[in-house]
């Protein structure tokens, strides 16, 4: 076992300079307002645990004020010509790019991810505005004849109504724009409730929306530490027609129950447990490069992160050796430090969870090839870790790791790989590496996940339908499908 000596330099850049200009109040009706009672909460830098900002802590009444504002602008926005809505979305895209470096630093500061990851997120997040600016002006609808000849069938697509958008901390910009952009393109007004760990990025996007000329009240942002009551109150408000949630499956289940009371349309992007299958005939270097992206993008804190590596016996030892070399060469440090390739995890709790999963796997016979224990000192750091010979029934193979640990197990046959891959309640994404495209496509068809990457370690694309099967979610974000989540078909029967 190699324990890398991690010497994490304290971060010296001036966090205050990055925060300067970032809003810290609620965005309601186009105005930055304090929370009811003036309540506030602190946001911490995960690389050292220190407070970097104090943000308005919205109460239930603030959530309802935000719905009032979304309602006040709803008719105006649905009647705004799609070309004008598109122009505003296009300006949002450009403004995000104009402010890309600032946004990336803000993401890195409050989330901890390495700056290159944060820069990539900004580009990805901005692209949702451009994609939906283009998609929103394409007219939808059908006219047909009833087969019996009784009437014509006209189908129009109308905005579904006020949308509540709830987002996680791991992609604080992209998870927000992946919802806001299609909602606006469809003609819906909305309230965004970002994660309390990363409110600054969401509020900065609010400022960009205002700068782009978005009319007041179309997007409202309520930051809060009491997510449960605030979101519940909004879902029980008869004006709300849509919930789009990205987060854990556990919270997703709670919100599906809440939404059931008023039969609110739900789009749910939930947890993952991605298998990464490498067949003997795969190109070893391609597979290792893909594994590094699939595992380490965002420091492993991604719903798409490869959680279980299944590697065919003939290539197994070579794969473990090369993956270990690559993982142990990564440089760990505060996200904003220029040399950093892996930043801290989001909280101390996240570090404890990763370590618990690792210890369980080791107790069941897994071997630590590199890493394997939290980094001591300030901040929430866990080193890049490779575990070999992980027993399939270990907790680490069942739960989302959400950290920089690669759990690798051998397999012998194609059927065994598919069975292992499907042995989970999740079904978000899978990865298959093989030199035989027919085999890869056939395995991709048999795997129960909403997305499959064949000889690719990353699949996310604003133009593609992102989403899961089984308990990884309902509905799709991105692409044409993402727009449909905010529209409802209306059938008109008529003759002329
Ligand atoms: P989380 O479920 O704890 O929180 C997500 C959001 O829900 C946050 O805004 C949080 O404040 C809010 N929330 C928490 N409890 C709530 C409640 N009772 N009522 C209403 N809102 C509540 O998830 P997280 O830790 O922020 O994010 C990590 C999870 O998100 C992982 O499971 C990851 O796989 C998942 N995720 C999924 C996707 C996807 O597209 N499928 C993308 C990113 C993250």
Coordinates of C-alpha atoms and ligand atoms in Angstrom, one line a residue:
X1 CA 0.0 0.0 0.0
X2 CA 1.4 3.4 -1.0
X3 CA 0.4 6.3 1.3
X4 CA 1.1 9.4 -0.7
X5 CA 2.7 12.2 1.3
X6 CA 0.3 15.1 0.8
X7 CA 1.6 18.4 1.5
X8 CA -1.3 20.8 1.1
X9 CA -0.3 24.4 0.8
X10 CA -2.6 26.9 2.5
X11 CA -4.6 28.8 -0.1
X12 CA -3.2 32.4 -0.3
X13 CA -5.5 34.0 -2.8
X14 CA -7.8 36.7 -1.5
X15 CA -11.2 34.9 -1.2
X16 CA -12.8 38.3 -0.4
X17 CA -11.9 39.6 -3.9
X18 CA -13.8 36.7 -5.5
X19 CA -16.8 37.2 -3.3
X20 CA -16.8 41.0 -4.0
X21 CA -19.7 41.6 -6.4
X22 CA -21.4 38.3 -5.7
X23 CA -24.9 38.9 -4.4
X24 CA -25.7 37.4 -0.9
X25 CA -29.5 38.3 -0.7
X26 CA -32.6 36.6 -2.0
X27 CA -33.6 37.4 -5.6
X28 CA -37.4 38.0 -5.5
X29 CA -39.3 40.0 -8.1
X30 CA -36.1 41.3 -9.6
X31 CA -34.9 42.8 -6.3
X32 CA -32.2 41.6 -3.9
X33 CA -34.0 41.4 -0.6
X34 CA -33.2 40.3 3.0
X35 CA -34.7 37.1 4.4
X36 CA -37.7 37.5 6.8
X37 CA -36.4 38.4 10.2
X38 CA -33.0 39.3 8.7
X39 CA -31.7 35.7 9.2
X40 CA -28.4 34.7 7.6
X41 CA -26.2 31.6 7.3
X42 CA -22.5 31.2 6.7
X43 CA -20.9 29.6 3.7
X44 CA -17.6 27.8 4.2
X45 CA -14.5 27.2 2.1
X46 CA -14.1 23.4 2.1
X47 CA -10.4 23.6 1.7
X48 CA -10.0 25.1 5.2
X49 CA -13.5 25.2 6.8
X50 CA -13.3 29.0 7.1
X51 CA -16.4 31.2 6.5
X52 CA -16.3 33.0 3.2
X53 CA -19.7 34.7 3.1
X54 CA -22.9 35.3 5.0
X55 CA -26.0 34.7 2.9
X56 CA -29.7 35.4 3.4
X57 CA -31.5 32.5 5.1
X58 CA -34.9 32.4 3.5
X59 CA -37.9 31.3 5.5
X60 CA -41.2 29.7 4.4
X61 CA -42.7 33.2 3.9
X62 CA -39.8 34.0 1.5
X63 CA -40.6 31.0 -0.5
X64 CA -44.2 32.1 -0.9
X65 CA -43.1 35.7 -1.7
X66 CA -41.0 34.2 -4.5
X67 CA -44.0 32.2 -5.8
X68 CA -46.0 35.5 -5.6
X69 CA -43.4 37.1 -7.9
X70 CA -43.3 34.1 -10.2
X71 CA -47.1 34.3 -10.5
X72 CA -47.1 38.1 -11.1
X73 CA -44.8 37.7 -14.1
X74 CA -46.3 34.4 -15.4
X75 CA -48.8 35.7 -18.0
X76 CA -46.4 38.3 -19.3
X77 CA -43.6 35.7 -19.8
X78 CA -45.8 33.0 -21.4
X79 CA -47.0 35.7 -23.9
X80 CA -43.6 37.0 -24.6
X81 CA -42.7 36.0 -28.2
X82 CA -40.3 33.0 -28.2
X83 CA -37.8 35.0 -30.3
X84 CA -37.5 37.6 -27.5
X85 CA -37.2 34.9 -24.8
X86 CA -34.5 33.3 -27.0
X87 CA -32.6 36.6 -27.3
X88 CA -32.5 36.9 -23.6
X89 CA -31.2 33.4 -23.2
X90 CA -28.6 34.0 -25.8
X91 CA -27.4 37.1 -23.8
X92 CA -27.2 34.9 -20.7
X93 CA -25.0 32.5 -22.5
X94 CA -22.7 35.3 -23.6
X95 CA -22.6 37.0 -20.2
X96 CA -21.7 33.7 -18.5
X97 CA -18.8 33.4 -20.9
X98 CA -17.8 37.0 -20.3
X99 CA -17.8 36.3 -16.6
X100 CA -16.4 32.8 -16.9
X101 CA -13.3 33.2 -14.9
X102 CA -15.0 34.9 -12.0
X103 CA -17.8 32.3 -12.0
X104 CA -15.2 29.5 -12.1
X105 CA -13.4 31.0 -9.1
X106 CA -16.6 31.4 -7.2
X107 CA -17.5 27.7 -7.8
X108 CA -14.1 26.6 -6.8
X109 CA -14.1 28.6 -3.7
X110 CA -17.4 27.5 -2.3
X111 CA -17.5 23.9 -3.7
X112 CA -13.8 23.1 -3.5
X113 CA -13.4 21.6 -7.0
X114 CA -10.2 22.2 -8.9
X115 CA -10.3 25.3 -11.0
X116 CA -10.0 23.3 -14.3
X117 CA -13.2 21.4 -13.3
X118 CA -14.9 24.7 -12.4
X119 CA -13.9 26.3 -15.7
X120 CA -15.3 23.2 -17.5
X121 CA -18.5 23.5 -15.5
X122 CA -19.0 27.2 -16.5
X123 CA -18.8 26.4 -20.2
X124 CA -21.1 23.4 -19.8
X125 CA -23.6 25.5 -17.7
X126 CA -23.6 28.4 -20.2
X127 CA -24.3 26.1 -23.1
X128 CA -27.7 25.3 -21.7
X129 CA -28.7 28.9 -22.3
X130 CA -27.5 28.7 -25.9
X131 CA -29.1 25.3 -26.6
X132 CA -32.5 26.3 -25.3
X133 CA -32.3 29.8 -26.9
X134 CA -32.1 27.8 -30.2
X135 CA -34.6 25.1 -29.2
X136 CA -37.2 27.5 -27.8
X137 CA -38.0 29.1 -31.1
X138 CA -38.8 25.8 -32.9
X139 CA -42.6 25.6 -33.0
X140 CA -44.0 22.4 -31.6
X141 CA -47.5 20.9 -32.4
X142 CA -49.3 18.4 -34.6
X143 CA -52.5 18.3 -36.7
X144 CA -54.0 15.0 -37.6
X145 CA -57.2 13.2 -38.4
X146 CA -59.1 11.0 -35.9
X147 CA -58.9 7.5 -37.5
X148 CA -62.7 7.2 -37.4
X149 CA -63.1 10.5 -39.3
X150 CA -65.0 12.2 -36.5
X151 CA -62.7 15.2 -36.1
X152 CA -59.3 16.7 -36.5
X153 CA -56.7 16.3 -33.7
X154 CA -54.8 19.5 -32.9
X155 CA -52.1 19.3 -30.4
X156 CA -50.5 22.4 -28.9
X157 CA -47.7 22.5 -26.3
X158 CA -48.3 25.0 -23.5
X159 CA -46.0 26.1 -20.7
X160 CA -46.7 23.9 -17.7
X161 CA -46.8 26.8 -15.2
X162 CA -44.8 28.0 -12.2
X163 CA -41.8 25.7 -11.6
X164 CA -39.9 25.0 -8.4
X165 CA -36.3 24.1 -9.1
X166 CA -34.2 22.4 -6.4
X167 CA -30.5 21.9 -7.1
X168 CA -27.5 20.2 -5.4
X169 CA -24.0 21.6 -4.5
X170 CA -21.9 19.4 -6.7
X171 CA -22.5 21.3 -10.0
X172 CA -23.8 24.6 -8.5
X173 CA -23.9 26.4 -11.9
X174 CA -24.8 23.6 -14.4
X175 CA -27.6 22.0 -12.3
X176 CA -29.2 25.5 -12.1
X177 CA -28.9 26.4 -15.8
X178 CA -29.9 22.9 -16.9
X179 CA -33.3 23.7 -15.3
X180 CA -33.6 27.5 -15.7
X181 CA -32.9 27.6 -19.4
X182 CA -35.5 25.1 -20.6
X183 CA -38.1 26.5 -18.1
X184 CA -37.6 30.0 -19.6
X185 CA -37.6 28.7 -23.2
X186 CA -40.9 26.9 -22.5
X187 CA -42.4 30.1 -21.1
X188 CA -42.5 29.2 -17.4
X189 CA -41.5 31.4 -14.5
X190 CA -39.7 29.8 -11.6
X191 CA -38.2 29.7 -8.1
X192 CA -34.7 28.3 -7.7
X193 CA -33.8 26.8 -4.3
X194 CA -30.0 26.1 -4.5
X195 CA -28.1 23.9 -2.0
X196 CA -27.1 25.8 1.2
X197 CA -23.4 24.6 0.7
X198 CA -23.1 26.6 -2.6
X199 CA -25.5 29.5 -2.7
X200 CA -23.1 32.1 -4.1
X201 CA -22.9 30.6 -7.6
X202 CA -26.7 30.4 -7.9
X203 CA -27.0 34.0 -6.8
X204 CA -24.3 35.1 -9.3
X205 CA -26.3 33.4 -12.1
X206 CA -29.3 35.4 -10.8
X207 CA -27.3 38.6 -11.3
X208 CA -26.3 37.5 -14.8
X209 CA -30.0 36.9 -15.7
X210 CA -30.9 40.4 -14.5
X211 CA -28.0 41.9 -16.5
X212 CA -29.2 40.0 -19.6
X213 CA -32.6 41.9 -19.3
X214 CA -34.7 39.1 -17.9
X215 CA -38.0 40.7 -16.7
X216 CA -38.3 40.9 -12.9
X217 CA -40.0 37.9 -11.2
X218 CA -39.4 35.4 -14.0
X219 CA -36.6 33.8 -12.1
X220 CA -36.5 34.1 -8.3
X221 CA -33.8 32.6 -6.0
X222 CA -34.4 31.6 -2.4
X223 CA -31.3 30.4 -0.4
X224 CA -32.2 28.7 2.8
X225 CA -31.0 26.3 5.5
X226 CA -34.5 25.0 6.0
X227 CA -35.0 23.4 2.6
X228 CA -37.6 20.9 3.8
X229 CA -40.2 23.4 5.1
X230 CA -39.5 26.0 2.3
X231 CA -39.8 23.5 -0.5
X232 CA -42.8 21.8 1.1
X233 CA -44.7 25.1 1.4
X234 CA -44.1 25.9 -2.2
X235 CA -45.2 22.4 -3.3
X236 CA -48.4 22.9 -1.3
X237 CA -49.1 26.2 -3.0
X238 CA -51.9 25.7 -5.6
X239 CA -50.1 28.0 -8.1
X240 CA -47.1 25.7 -8.5
X241 CA -47.4 23.1 -11.3
X242 CA -43.9 21.8 -11.7
X243 CA -41.0 20.4 -9.5
X244 CA -37.6 19.8 -11.1
X245 CA -35.3 18.3 -8.5
X246 CA -31.6 17.2 -8.7
X247 CA -30.2 15.5 -5.7
X248 CA -30.1 12.3 -3.7
X249 CA -32.6 9.5 -4.2
X250 CA -33.5 9.7 -0.5
X251 CA -34.6 13.4 -0.8
X252 CA -36.2 12.7 -4.2
X253 CA -38.5 10.1 -2.6
X254 CA -39.6 12.7 0.1
X255 CA -40.3 15.3 -2.6
X256 CA -42.3 12.8 -4.8
X257 CA -44.5 12.2 -1.8
X258 CA -44.9 16.0 -1.2
X259 CA -45.7 16.6 -4.8
X260 CA -48.3 13.8 -4.8
X261 CA -50.6 15.9 -2.6
X262 CA -51.3 18.3 -5.5
X263 CA -50.3 15.9 -8.3
X264 CA -47.5 18.2 -9.4
X265 CA -45.4 17.2 -12.5
X266 CA -42.0 15.9 -11.3
X267 CA -38.7 15.7 -13.1
X268 CA -36.2 13.9 -10.9
X269 CA -32.5 13.6 -11.4
X270 CA -31.3 11.4 -8.6
X271 CA -28.4 9.4 -7.4
X272 CA -26.2 7.1 -9.4
X273 CA -24.0 4.0 -9.0
X274 CA -22.2 3.8 -12.3
X275 CA -20.5 0.6 -13.4
X276 CA -17.4 1.0 -15.6
X277 CA -16.8 -2.3 -17.5
X278 CA -13.5 -3.0 -19.2
X279 CA -13.3 -6.0 -21.5
X280 CA -10.0 -7.8 -22.3
X281 CA -10.1 -6.4 -25.9
X282 CA -10.2 -2.8 -24.8
X283 CA -7.3 -0.5 -25.5
X284 CA -5.6 -0.3 -22.0
X285 CA -4.5 3.3 -22.2
X286 CA -7.9 4.5 -23.6
X287 CA -9.6 2.6 -20.8
X288 CA -7.4 4.1 -18.1
X289 CA -7.8 7.7 -19.5
X290 CA -11.6 7.2 -19.6
X291 CA -11.5 5.8 -16.1
X292 CA -9.7 8.8 -14.8
X293 CA -12.3 11.2 -16.3
X294 CA -15.3 9.0 -15.3
X295 CA -14.0 8.7 -11.7
X296 CA -12.2 12.0 -11.1
X297 CA -14.2 14.6 -12.9
X298 CA -15.4 16.9 -10.1
X299 CA -13.2 15.0 -7.7
X300 CA -15.5 12.0 -7.8
X301 CA -18.4 14.1 -6.5
X302 CA -20.6 13.6 -9.6
X303 CA -23.8 11.5 -10.1
X304 CA -22.1 10.2 -13.2
X305 CA -18.9 9.2 -11.4
X306 CA -17.8 5.6 -12.0
X307 CA -18.6 3.9 -8.8
X308 CA -17.7 0.3 -9.6
X309 CA -15.0 -0.8 -12.0
X310 CA -15.5 -4.3 -13.4
X311 CA -12.5 -5.4 -15.3
X312 CA -12.1 -8.7 -17.3
X313 CA -9.5 -11.1 -15.9
X314 CA -7.1 -10.9 -18.8
X315 CA -6.5 -7.1 -18.5
X316 CA -7.2 -6.8 -14.8
X317 CA -3.7 -6.6 -13.3
X318 CA -2.5 -4.2 -16.0
X319 CA -5.5 -2.0 -15.5
X320 CA -5.1 -1.8 -11.7
X321 CA -1.4 -1.0 -12.1
X322 CA -1.9 1.8 -14.7
X323 CA -5.0 3.3 -12.8
X324 CA -3.0 3.3 -9.6
X325 CA -0.1 5.1 -11.3
X326 CA -2.4 7.8 -12.7
X327 CA -4.4 8.2 -9.5
X328 CA -1.3 8.5 -7.3
X329 CA 0.2 11.1 -9.6
X330 CA -2.6 13.6 -9.0
X331 CA -1.9 16.7 -7.1
X332 CA -4.2 17.5 -4.2
X333 CA -4.8 20.9 -2.8
X334 CA -7.3 23.8 -2.5
X335 CA -9.4 24.1 -5.6
X336 CA -8.1 27.6 -6.4
X337 CA -4.5 26.7 -6.2
X338 CA -3.0 26.6 -9.7
X339 CA -1.4 23.2 -9.4
X340 CA -4.4 21.4 -7.9
X341 CA -6.0 18.5 -9.8
X342 CA -8.1 17.3 -6.9
X343 CA -9.7 19.6 -4.4
X344 CA -11.3 18.9 -1.0
X345 CA -14.7 17.1 -0.6
X346 CA -17.6 19.3 0.3
X347 CA -17.8 18.6 4.1
X348 CA -16.3 16.6 6.9
X349 CA -19.3 14.4 6.7
X350 CA -18.5 13.5 3.1
X351 CA -15.0 12.5 4.2
X352 CA -16.4 10.3 6.9
X353 CA -18.7 8.6 4.5
X354 CA -15.9 7.8 2.0
X355 CA -13.8 6.5 4.7
X356 CA -16.6 4.3 6.1
X357 CA -17.1 2.8 2.7
X358 CA -13.4 2.2 2.3
X359 CA -13.1 0.5 5.7
X360 CA -16.0 -1.8 5.0
X361 CA -14.5 -2.8 1.6
X362 CA -11.1 -3.5 3.2
X363 CA -12.8 -5.6 6.0
X364 CA -14.3 -7.7 3.2
X365 CA -10.9 -8.3 1.6
X366 CA -10.2 -5.3 -0.7
X367 CA -6.6 -4.3 -1.1
X368 CA -5.6 -0.6 -1.0
X369 CA -3.3 0.2 -3.9
X370 CA -2.9 3.9 -3.2
X371 CA -4.4 6.4 -0.8
X372 CA -6.8 4.9 1.7
X373 CA -7.1 7.4 4.6
X374 CA -8.3 11.0 5.1
X375 CA -5.6 13.7 4.8
X376 CA -4.9 15.2 8.2
X377 CA -4.9 18.9 8.8
X378 CA -7.4 21.6 7.9
X379 CA -10.0 21.1 5.1
X380 CA -11.9 18.1 4.0
X381 CA -9.4 16.2 1.9
X382 CA -9.3 12.6 0.8
X383 CA -6.5 11.4 -1.4
X384 CA -7.0 9.6 -4.7
X385 CA -7.5 6.0 -3.8
X386 CA -7.6 2.7 -5.7
X387 CA -9.1 -0.4 -4.1
X388 CA -8.5 -3.7 -5.9
X389 CA -10.4 -7.0 -5.5
X390 CA -13.4 -5.3 -4.0
X391 CA -16.1 -7.9 -3.0
X392 CA -19.3 -7.3 -5.0
X393 CA -21.5 -7.1 -1.9
X394 CA -19.4 -4.5 -0.2
X395 CA -21.2 -1.3 0.8
X396 CA -18.9 0.6 -1.6
X397 CA -20.5 -1.3 -4.5
X398 CA -24.0 -0.4 -3.3
X399 CA -23.8 3.2 -2.2
X400 CA -22.6 6.3 -4.1
X401 CA -19.0 6.9 -3.0
X402 CA -19.1 10.6 -4.0
X403 CA -15.3 10.8 -3.6
X404 CA -12.0 10.0 -5.2
X405 CA -12.0 6.2 -4.6
X406 CA -11.9 3.7 -7.4
X407 CA -13.3 0.3 -6.4
X408 CA -12.1 -2.4 -8.8
X409 CA -13.3 -6.0 -9.2
X410 CA -12.5 -8.7 -11.7
X411 CA -15.0 -10.6 -13.9
X412 CA -14.8 -13.4 -16.4
X413 CA -17.8 -13.4 -18.8
X414 CA -19.9 -10.9 -20.6
X415 CA -23.1 -12.2 -18.8
X416 CA -21.4 -11.8 -15.5
X417 CA -20.4 -8.2 -16.2
X418 CA -24.0 -7.3 -17.2
X419 CA -25.4 -9.1 -14.1
X420 CA -23.0 -7.2 -11.8
X421 CA -23.7 -3.9 -13.6
X422 CA -27.4 -4.3 -13.2
X423 CA -27.2 -5.4 -9.5
X424 CA -28.2 -2.0 -8.1
X425 CA -31.3 0.1 -7.4
X426 CA -29.7 2.9 -9.5
X427 CA -29.7 3.2 -13.2
X428 CA -28.2 6.6 -14.2
X429 CA -25.2 5.9 -16.3
X430 CA -22.8 3.1 -17.3
X431 CA -19.5 2.9 -19.1
X432 CA -18.3 0.1 -21.5
X433 CA -14.8 -0.2 -22.9
X434 CA -14.2 -2.8 -25.6
X435 CA -12.4 -2.9 -29.0
X436 CA -15.4 -4.8 -30.4
X437 CA -18.2 -2.3 -31.1
X438 CA -20.8 -5.0 -31.6
X439 CA -20.1 -6.4 -28.2
X440 CA -20.1 -2.9 -26.6
X441 CA -23.5 -2.0 -28.2
X442 CA -25.0 -5.3 -27.2
X443 CA -23.9 -4.8 -23.6
X444 CA -25.1 -1.2 -23.7
X445 CA -28.6 -2.4 -24.7
X446 CA -28.7 -4.9 -21.8
X447 CA -27.6 -2.5 -19.1
X448 CA -30.3 -0.9 -17.1
X449 CA -29.3 2.8 -17.2
X450 CA -30.5 5.9 -18.9
X451 CA -27.1 6.7 -20.4
X452 CA -24.2 4.6 -21.6
X453 CA -20.7 5.8 -22.6
X454 CA -19.0 3.4 -25.0
X455 CA -15.2 4.0 -25.0
X456 CA -16.0 7.4 -23.5
X457 CA -15.5 8.5 -19.9
X458 CA -17.9 11.5 -20.1
X459 CA -21.3 11.7 -21.8
X460 CA -22.9 14.9 -20.5
X461 CA -23.9 17.3 -23.3
X462 CA -26.6 20.0 -23.2
X463 CA -27.9 18.7 -26.5
X464 CA -28.4 15.1 -25.2
X465 CA -31.2 13.7 -22.9
X466 CA -29.6 13.3 -19.5
X467 CA -31.4 11.1 -17.0
X468 CA -31.8 7.8 -15.2
X469 CA -33.8 4.6 -15.1
X470 CA -34.9 2.7 -11.9
X471 CA -34.3 4.8 -8.7
X472 CA -32.0 7.3 -10.5
X473 CA -34.9 9.4 -11.7
X474 CA -37.8 10.4 -13.8
X475 CA -37.7 12.5 -16.9
X476 CA -34.7 13.9 -18.8
X477 CA -32.7 17.2 -18.8
X478 CA -30.9 18.6 -21.8
X479 CA -31.7 18.2 -25.5
X480 CA -35.2 18.4 -26.9
X481 CA -36.5 16.1 -24.1
X482 CA -35.5 18.7 -21.5
X483 CA -37.8 21.3 -23.0
X484 CA -40.8 18.9 -23.0
X485 CA -40.5 18.6 -19.2
X486 CA -41.8 22.2 -18.9
X487 CA -44.5 21.9 -21.6
X488 CA -47.9 20.1 -21.5
X489 CA -49.7 18.9 -24.6
X490 CA -53.2 20.2 -25.2
X491 CA -55.5 18.3 -27.5
X492 CA -58.2 20.3 -29.3
X493 CA -60.8 18.3 -31.3
X494 CA -62.4 20.3 -34.1
X495 CA -63.6 20.2 -37.7
X496 CA -63.6 22.8 -40.4
Ligands
LIG1 P1 -29.4 16.3 -1.5 O1 -30.5 15.4 -1.9 O2 -29.0 16.2 -0.1 O3 -29.8 17.8 -1.7 C1 -30.2 18.3 -3.0 C2 -31.1 19.5 -2.8 O4 -32.3 19.2 -2.1 C3 -30.4 20.7 -2.0 O5 -30.8 21.9 -2.5 C4 -30.9 20.5 -0.6 O6 -30.9 21.7 0.1 C5 -32.4 20.1 -0.9 N1 -33.0 19.3 0.1 C6 -32.5 18.5 1.1 N2 -33.5 18.0 1.9 C7 -34.6 18.5 1.4 C8 -36.0 18.3 1.8 N3 -36.4 17.5 2.8 N4 -36.9 19.0 1.1 C9 -36.6 19.7 0.0 N5 -35.3 19.9 -0.4 C10 -34.4 19.3 0.3 O7 -28.2 16.1 -2.5 P2 -26.8 16.7 -2.5 O8 -26.0 16.1 -1.4 O9 -26.9 18.2 -2.5 O10 -26.3 16.3 -3.9 C11 -25.7 15.0 -4.1 C12 -26.7 14.1 -4.7 O11 -27.2 14.6 -5.9 C13 -26.1 12.8 -5.1 O12 -27.0 11.7 -4.8 C14 -26.0 12.9 -6.6 O13 -25.9 11.7 -7.3 C15 -27.2 13.7 -7.0 N6 -27.0 14.3 -8.3 C16 -27.8 13.8 -9.3 C17 -27.6 14.4 -10.6 C18 -28.4 13.9 -11.7 O14 -28.4 14.6 -12.7 N7 -29.0 12.7 -11.7 C19 -26.8 15.5 -10.7 C20 -26.0 15.9 -9.7 C21 -26.2 15.4 -8.4

